[in-house]
Amino acid sequence: MKQVFADRIEGLQQSDIRRMSLECTKVDGINLGQGICDQPVEPIIKKAAIKAIQEDRSIYTRLDGIDELRHRIAGKVRDYNKVSCDADGEVIVNVGSTGSFVAASLALVNPGDEVILFSPFYGYHLNILKVCQATLKYITLRPPDWSYDAAALEVAFSKRTKFILVNTPSNPCGKVFTRDELAHIADLCKKHDALCVTDEIYEYILYDGRRHVSPGSLPGMEDRTITISGFSKTYAMTGWRLGYTVAPRPIAQKLAILNDLINVCAPSPLQHGVVAAFDLPESYYTNMRRDYQIKRDMTVAACREAGMTPYPPQGAYYMLADFGDLGFKDDQEAARVILDRSRVAVIPGSSFYPDPEDGRKQIRLCYAKKMPDLEEACRRIRTLRAVLA
Ligand SMILES: Cc1ncc(COP(=O)(O)O)c(C=O)c1O
């Protein structure tokens, strides 16, 4: 038989994250694996979406999204991200920020183009870039603070660099890039005439008083940054599939056409519904941050009590932890045994590194869970050592 699949999907496999979720369901465990985020959606957003459905706002929208939503996004991006943008021509509403990143990668990457990716990485970033046949250059973030070698970054840039991918706050390690780090990245982008694609989906989830800095807000970066964000995480609506892209006009025009080709538009009534998110008070965001900080601290404490070395994240809601001397052969065994014995799903750390050895002693835990579930998961983690004895 002829080769069935295109070269571009060679090696593509079901992720450990999906696999662990399926296994977790089988044992009725608590899923600290996938970043599902099971908090309730704010009532004003739900009401607005229900109203839109009842009013039959059911037809295709403009390819870049409804006017009201694009204008509210542009206002937020100017105020919060300090990125200048025009709602007419520089903002696109996508099917999740995943849709934004797929469109950006398809639009920018020719096979063999170089893209710089920090590791540990978010698997979708890696796989989408692989499907686009990018040549990947990795920069390793090192625990406990997830800093990196600035000289190595300078060497990674070349005239073939199409873009550097920044994810701040990052999944899976929770790194929040500092202004200085981003200024250095900006200088390198300018020097090598490269673009910066930045995934800021966790932009409101920050700990210990940290501030979010958007690469697109730095001097000289407005014409070379594609800023991606979305509603999934901030408003606990991962299944609504709403995200957006902000890009300089000539790039945004092409991204909008690709958005049209891939999805036509994001779900119409949900676009109308999510407009209400912009009316939430500042306290919504401060409460969310406080809630996640409590959950982060609980998860850190539980892992320490179990004898692990957790690396407390600076933002987002995932944590990598070194399971150290708990006696597991490797990360796959650790995830399997923790699920079998404690019925808590976690993700093997090697899934997040180009060299799996870097993650062999790590697991990732996601604490975006309802408090009673997280409390029970932490209780089970704390007693892990006794359960394993
Ligand atoms: C870094 C990062 N970007 C994007 C996404 C997906 O976002 P969306 O639901 O908007 O597609 C996730 C989800 O886990 C993520 O961790």
mmCIF file with all atom_site columns, C-alpha atoms in Angstrom, residues 113-231:
data_model
loop_
_atom_site.group_PDB
_atom_site.id
_atom_site.type_symbol
_atom_site.label_atom_id
_atom_site.label_alt_id
_atom_site.label_comp_id
_atom_site.label_asym_id
_atom_site.label_entity_id
_atom_site.label_seq_id
_atom_site.pdbx_PDB_ins_code
_atom_site.Cartn_x
_atom_site.Cartn_y
_atom_site.Cartn_z
_atom_site.occupancy
_atom_site.B_iso_or_equiv
_atom_site.pdbx_formal_charge
_atom_site.auth_seq_id
_atom_site.auth_comp_id
_atom_site.auth_asym_id
_atom_site.auth_atom_id
_atom_site.pdbx_PDB_model_num
ATOM 1   C CA . ASP A 1 113 ? 12.255  27.349 9.143  1.00 0.00 ? 113 ASP A CA 1
ATOM 2   C CA . GLU A 1 114 ? 13.795  27.665 12.577 1.00 0.00 ? 114 GLU A CA 1
ATOM 3   C CA . VAL A 1 115 ? 11.626  28.288 15.623 1.00 0.00 ? 115 VAL A CA 1
ATOM 4   C CA . ILE A 1 116 ? 13.054  28.749 19.113 1.00 0.00 ? 116 ILE A CA 1
ATOM 5   C CA . LEU A 1 117 ? 11.140  26.938 21.824 1.00 0.00 ? 117 LEU A CA 1
ATOM 6   C CA . PHE A 1 118 ? 11.824  26.921 25.563 1.00 0.00 ? 118 PHE A CA 1
ATOM 7   C CA . SER A 1 119 ? 11.760  23.558 27.275 1.00 0.00 ? 119 SER A CA 1
ATOM 8   C CA . PRO A 1 120 ? 9.995   22.239 29.293 1.00 0.00 ? 120 PRO A CA 1
ATOM 9   C CA . PHE A 1 121 ? 7.361   23.074 26.675 1.00 0.00 ? 121 PHE A CA 1
ATOM 10  C CA . TYR A 1 122 ? 3.620   22.803 26.233 1.00 0.00 ? 122 TYR A CA 1
ATOM 11  C CA . GLY A 1 123 ? 3.065   19.717 24.073 1.00 0.00 ? 123 GLY A CA 1
ATOM 12  C CA . TYR A 1 124 ? 0.616   21.376 21.689 1.00 0.00 ? 124 TYR A CA 1
ATOM 13  C CA . HIS A 1 125 ? 3.195   24.030 20.853 1.00 0.00 ? 125 HIS A CA 1
ATOM 14  C CA . LEU A 1 126 ? 5.721   21.349 20.034 1.00 0.00 ? 126 LEU A CA 1
ATOM 15  C CA . ASN A 1 127 ? 3.359   19.176 18.011 1.00 0.00 ? 127 ASN A CA 1
ATOM 16  C CA . ILE A 1 128 ? 1.799   21.988 16.017 1.00 0.00 ? 128 ILE A CA 1
ATOM 17  C CA . LEU A 1 129 ? 5.276   23.215 15.111 1.00 0.00 ? 129 LEU A CA 1
ATOM 18  C CA . LYS A 1 130 ? 6.263   19.678 14.149 1.00 0.00 ? 130 LYS A CA 1
ATOM 19  C CA . VAL A 1 131 ? 3.191   19.342 11.942 1.00 0.00 ? 131 VAL A CA 1
ATOM 20  C CA . CYS A 1 132 ? 4.319   22.571 10.252 1.00 0.00 ? 132 CYS A CA 1
ATOM 21  C CA . GLN A 1 133 ? 7.752   20.936 9.819  1.00 0.00 ? 133 GLN A CA 1
ATOM 22  C CA . ALA A 1 134 ? 9.614   23.623 11.718 1.00 0.00 ? 134 ALA A CA 1
ATOM 23  C CA . THR A 1 135 ? 13.233  23.026 12.678 1.00 0.00 ? 135 THR A CA 1
ATOM 24  C CA . LEU A 1 136 ? 13.194  23.412 16.429 1.00 0.00 ? 136 LEU A CA 1
ATOM 25  C CA . LYS A 1 137 ? 15.919  25.028 18.515 1.00 0.00 ? 137 LYS A CA 1
ATOM 26  C CA . TYR A 1 138 ? 15.450  24.390 22.214 1.00 0.00 ? 138 TYR A CA 1
ATOM 27  C CA . ILE A 1 139 ? 16.483  26.564 25.122 1.00 0.00 ? 139 ILE A CA 1
ATOM 28  C CA . THR A 1 140 ? 16.428  24.747 28.432 1.00 0.00 ? 140 THR A CA 1
ATOM 29  C CA . LEU A 1 141 ? 14.825  26.325 31.488 1.00 0.00 ? 141 LEU A CA 1
ATOM 30  C CA . ARG A 1 142 ? 16.451  25.060 34.667 1.00 0.00 ? 142 ARG A CA 1
ATOM 31  C CA . PRO A 1 143 ? 14.777  24.518 38.036 1.00 0.00 ? 143 PRO A CA 1
ATOM 32  C CA . PRO A 1 144 ? 14.219  25.736 40.649 1.00 0.00 ? 144 PRO A CA 1
ATOM 33  C CA . ASP A 1 145 ? 13.641  29.229 39.160 1.00 0.00 ? 145 ASP A CA 1
ATOM 34  C CA . TRP A 1 146 ? 13.482  28.162 35.492 1.00 0.00 ? 146 TRP A CA 1
ATOM 35  C CA . SER A 1 147 ? 16.172  30.590 34.404 1.00 0.00 ? 147 SER A CA 1
ATOM 36  C CA . TYR A 1 148 ? 18.132  29.959 31.207 1.00 0.00 ? 148 TYR A CA 1
ATOM 37  C CA . ASP A 1 149 ? 21.511  30.622 29.716 1.00 0.00 ? 149 ASP A CA 1
ATOM 38  C CA . ALA A 1 150 ? 21.270  33.975 27.917 1.00 0.00 ? 150 ALA A CA 1
ATOM 39  C CA . ALA A 1 151 ? 24.378  33.167 25.859 1.00 0.00 ? 151 ALA A CA 1
ATOM 40  C CA . ALA A 1 152 ? 22.758  29.933 24.625 1.00 0.00 ? 152 ALA A CA 1
ATOM 41  C CA . LEU A 1 153 ? 19.748  31.950 23.513 1.00 0.00 ? 153 LEU A CA 1
ATOM 42  C CA . GLU A 1 154 ? 21.993  34.302 21.535 1.00 0.00 ? 154 GLU A CA 1
ATOM 43  C CA . VAL A 1 155 ? 23.554  31.310 19.798 1.00 0.00 ? 155 VAL A CA 1
ATOM 44  C CA . ALA A 1 156 ? 20.136  29.789 19.021 1.00 0.00 ? 156 ALA A CA 1
ATOM 45  C CA . PHE A 1 157 ? 19.106  32.825 16.967 1.00 0.00 ? 157 PHE A CA 1
ATOM 46  C CA . SER A 1 158 ? 20.216  32.850 13.334 1.00 0.00 ? 158 SER A CA 1
ATOM 47  C CA . LYS A 1 159 ? 19.149  34.403 10.069 1.00 0.00 ? 159 LYS A CA 1
ATOM 48  C CA . ARG A 1 160 ? 16.874  31.370 9.607  1.00 0.00 ? 160 ARG A CA 1
ATOM 49  C CA . THR A 1 161 ? 14.955  32.062 12.839 1.00 0.00 ? 161 THR A CA 1
ATOM 50  C CA . LYS A 1 162 ? 11.330  32.677 11.905 1.00 0.00 ? 162 LYS A CA 1
ATOM 51  C CA . PHE A 1 163 ? 10.110  33.249 15.428 1.00 0.00 ? 163 PHE A CA 1
ATOM 52  C CA . ILE A 1 164 ? 10.771  32.645 19.068 1.00 0.00 ? 164 ILE A CA 1
ATOM 53  C CA . LEU A 1 165 ? 7.868   31.254 21.034 1.00 0.00 ? 165 LEU A CA 1
ATOM 54  C CA . VAL A 1 166 ? 7.353   32.787 24.459 1.00 0.00 ? 166 VAL A CA 1
ATOM 55  C CA . ASN A 1 167 ? 4.802   31.339 26.875 1.00 0.00 ? 167 ASN A CA 1
ATOM 56  C CA . THR A 1 168 ? 4.430   33.546 29.933 1.00 0.00 ? 168 THR A CA 1
ATOM 57  C CA . PRO A 1 169 ? 3.285   32.468 32.498 1.00 0.00 ? 169 PRO A CA 1
ATOM 58  C CA . SER A 1 170 ? 4.302   29.110 31.166 1.00 0.00 ? 170 SER A CA 1
ATOM 59  C CA . ASN A 1 171 ? 2.894   25.625 31.140 1.00 0.00 ? 171 ASN A CA 1
ATOM 60  C CA . PRO A 1 172 ? 4.259   23.282 32.537 1.00 0.00 ? 172 PRO A CA 1
ATOM 61  C CA . CYS A 1 173 ? 6.814   25.003 34.807 1.00 0.00 ? 173 CYS A CA 1
ATOM 62  C CA . GLY A 1 174 ? 4.990   28.233 35.697 1.00 0.00 ? 174 GLY A CA 1
ATOM 63  C CA . LYS A 1 175 ? 7.832   30.537 34.675 1.00 0.00 ? 175 LYS A CA 1
ATOM 64  C CA . VAL A 1 176 ? 6.901   34.216 34.434 1.00 0.00 ? 176 VAL A CA 1
ATOM 65  C CA . PHE A 1 177 ? 9.366   35.935 32.112 1.00 0.00 ? 177 PHE A CA 1
ATOM 66  C CA . THR A 1 178 ? 10.838  39.118 33.591 1.00 0.00 ? 178 THR A CA 1
ATOM 67  C CA . ARG A 1 179 ? 10.952  42.431 31.776 1.00 0.00 ? 179 ARG A CA 1
ATOM 68  C CA . ASP A 1 180 ? 14.743  42.094 31.479 1.00 0.00 ? 180 ASP A CA 1
ATOM 69  C CA . GLU A 1 181 ? 14.515  38.645 29.921 1.00 0.00 ? 181 GLU A CA 1
ATOM 70  C CA . LEU A 1 182 ? 11.899  39.855 27.471 1.00 0.00 ? 182 LEU A CA 1
ATOM 71  C CA . ALA A 1 183 ? 13.952  42.960 26.623 1.00 0.00 ? 183 ALA A CA 1
ATOM 72  C CA . HIS A 1 184 ? 16.879  40.692 25.740 1.00 0.00 ? 184 HIS A CA 1
ATOM 73  C CA . ILE A 1 185 ? 14.590  38.508 23.607 1.00 0.00 ? 185 ILE A CA 1
ATOM 74  C CA . ALA A 1 186 ? 13.266  41.657 21.922 1.00 0.00 ? 186 ALA A CA 1
ATOM 75  C CA . ASP A 1 187 ? 16.809  42.821 21.100 1.00 0.00 ? 187 ASP A CA 1
ATOM 76  C CA . LEU A 1 188 ? 17.595  39.446 19.561 1.00 0.00 ? 188 LEU A CA 1
ATOM 77  C CA . CYS A 1 189 ? 14.391  39.464 17.503 1.00 0.00 ? 189 CYS A CA 1
ATOM 78  C CA . LYS A 1 190 ? 15.274  42.909 16.164 1.00 0.00 ? 190 LYS A CA 1
ATOM 79  C CA . LYS A 1 191 ? 18.905  41.966 15.506 1.00 0.00 ? 191 LYS A CA 1
ATOM 80  C CA . HIS A 1 192 ? 17.928  38.831 13.550 1.00 0.00 ? 192 HIS A CA 1
ATOM 81  C CA . ASP A 1 193 ? 14.763  40.217 11.994 1.00 0.00 ? 193 ASP A CA 1
ATOM 82  C CA . ALA A 1 194 ? 12.724  37.499 13.707 1.00 0.00 ? 194 ALA A CA 1
ATOM 83  C CA . LEU A 1 195 ? 9.164   37.504 15.013 1.00 0.00 ? 195 LEU A CA 1
ATOM 84  C CA . CYS A 1 196 ? 7.963   36.750 18.517 1.00 0.00 ? 196 CYS A CA 1
ATOM 85  C CA . VAL A 1 197 ? 4.859   34.606 18.995 1.00 0.00 ? 197 VAL A CA 1
ATOM 86  C CA . THR A 1 198 ? 3.674   34.844 22.576 1.00 0.00 ? 198 THR A CA 1
ATOM 87  C CA . ASP A 1 199 ? 1.086   32.648 24.277 1.00 0.00 ? 199 ASP A CA 1
ATOM 88  C CA . GLU A 1 200 ? -0.270  34.567 27.269 1.00 0.00 ? 200 GLU A CA 1
ATOM 89  C CA . ILE A 1 201 ? -3.258  32.383 28.115 1.00 0.00 ? 201 ILE A CA 1
ATOM 90  C CA . TYR A 1 202 ? -2.312  32.419 31.847 1.00 0.00 ? 202 TYR A CA 1
ATOM 91  C CA . GLU A 1 203 ? -1.668  36.176 31.935 1.00 0.00 ? 203 GLU A CA 1
ATOM 92  C CA . TYR A 1 204 ? -3.917  36.781 34.977 1.00 0.00 ? 204 TYR A CA 1
ATOM 93  C CA . ILE A 1 205 ? -2.685  33.842 37.047 1.00 0.00 ? 205 ILE A CA 1
ATOM 94  C CA . LEU A 1 206 ? 0.378   35.191 38.859 1.00 0.00 ? 206 LEU A CA 1
ATOM 95  C CA . TYR A 1 207 ? 1.767   34.572 42.349 1.00 0.00 ? 207 TYR A CA 1
ATOM 96  C CA . ASP A 1 208 ? 3.689   36.409 45.033 1.00 0.00 ? 208 ASP A CA 1
ATOM 97  C CA . GLY A 1 209 ? 2.863   39.833 43.597 1.00 0.00 ? 209 GLY A CA 1
ATOM 98  C CA . ARG A 1 210 ? 4.414   39.175 40.166 1.00 0.00 ? 210 ARG A CA 1
ATOM 99  C CA . ARG A 1 211 ? 3.378   41.336 37.208 1.00 0.00 ? 211 ARG A CA 1
ATOM 100 C CA . HIS A 1 212 ? 2.647   40.169 33.700 1.00 0.00 ? 212 HIS A CA 1
ATOM 101 C CA . VAL A 1 213 ? 4.758   41.704 30.921 1.00 0.00 ? 213 VAL A CA 1
ATOM 102 C CA . SER A 1 214 ? 3.699   41.230 27.295 1.00 0.00 ? 214 SER A CA 1
ATOM 103 C CA . PRO A 1 215 ? 6.558   41.034 24.778 1.00 0.00 ? 215 PRO A CA 1
ATOM 104 C CA . GLY A 1 216 ? 4.442   43.096 22.354 1.00 0.00 ? 216 GLY A CA 1
ATOM 105 C CA . SER A 1 217 ? 4.546   46.051 24.765 1.00 0.00 ? 217 SER A CA 1
ATOM 106 C CA . LEU A 1 218 ? 8.333   46.433 24.520 1.00 0.00 ? 218 LEU A CA 1
ATOM 107 C CA . PRO A 1 219 ? 9.826   49.168 22.339 1.00 0.00 ? 219 PRO A CA 1
ATOM 108 C CA . GLY A 1 220 ? 10.230  48.123 18.712 1.00 0.00 ? 220 GLY A CA 1
ATOM 109 C CA . MET A 1 221 ? 8.213   44.901 19.183 1.00 0.00 ? 221 MET A CA 1
ATOM 110 C CA . GLU A 1 222 ? 4.794   46.181 18.054 1.00 0.00 ? 222 GLU A CA 1
ATOM 111 C CA . ASP A 1 223 ? 5.520   45.264 14.402 1.00 0.00 ? 223 ASP A CA 1
ATOM 112 C CA . ARG A 1 224 ? 7.026   41.876 15.095 1.00 0.00 ? 224 ARG A CA 1
ATOM 113 C CA . THR A 1 225 ? 4.887   40.318 17.841 1.00 0.00 ? 225 THR A CA 1
ATOM 114 C CA . ILE A 1 226 ? 1.884   38.035 17.534 1.00 0.00 ? 226 ILE A CA 1
ATOM 115 C CA . THR A 1 227 ? 0.108   37.988 20.864 1.00 0.00 ? 227 THR A CA 1
ATOM 116 C CA . ILE A 1 228 ? -2.149  35.039 21.613 1.00 0.00 ? 228 ILE A CA 1
ATOM 117 C CA . SER A 1 229 ? -4.523  34.697 24.523 1.00 0.00 ? 229 SER A CA 1
ATOM 118 C CA . GLY A 1 230 ? -7.975  33.419 25.282 1.00 0.00 ? 230 GLY A CA 1
ATOM 119 C CA . PHE A 1 231 ? -10.847 32.902 27.671 1.00 0.00 ? 231 PHE A CA 1
#
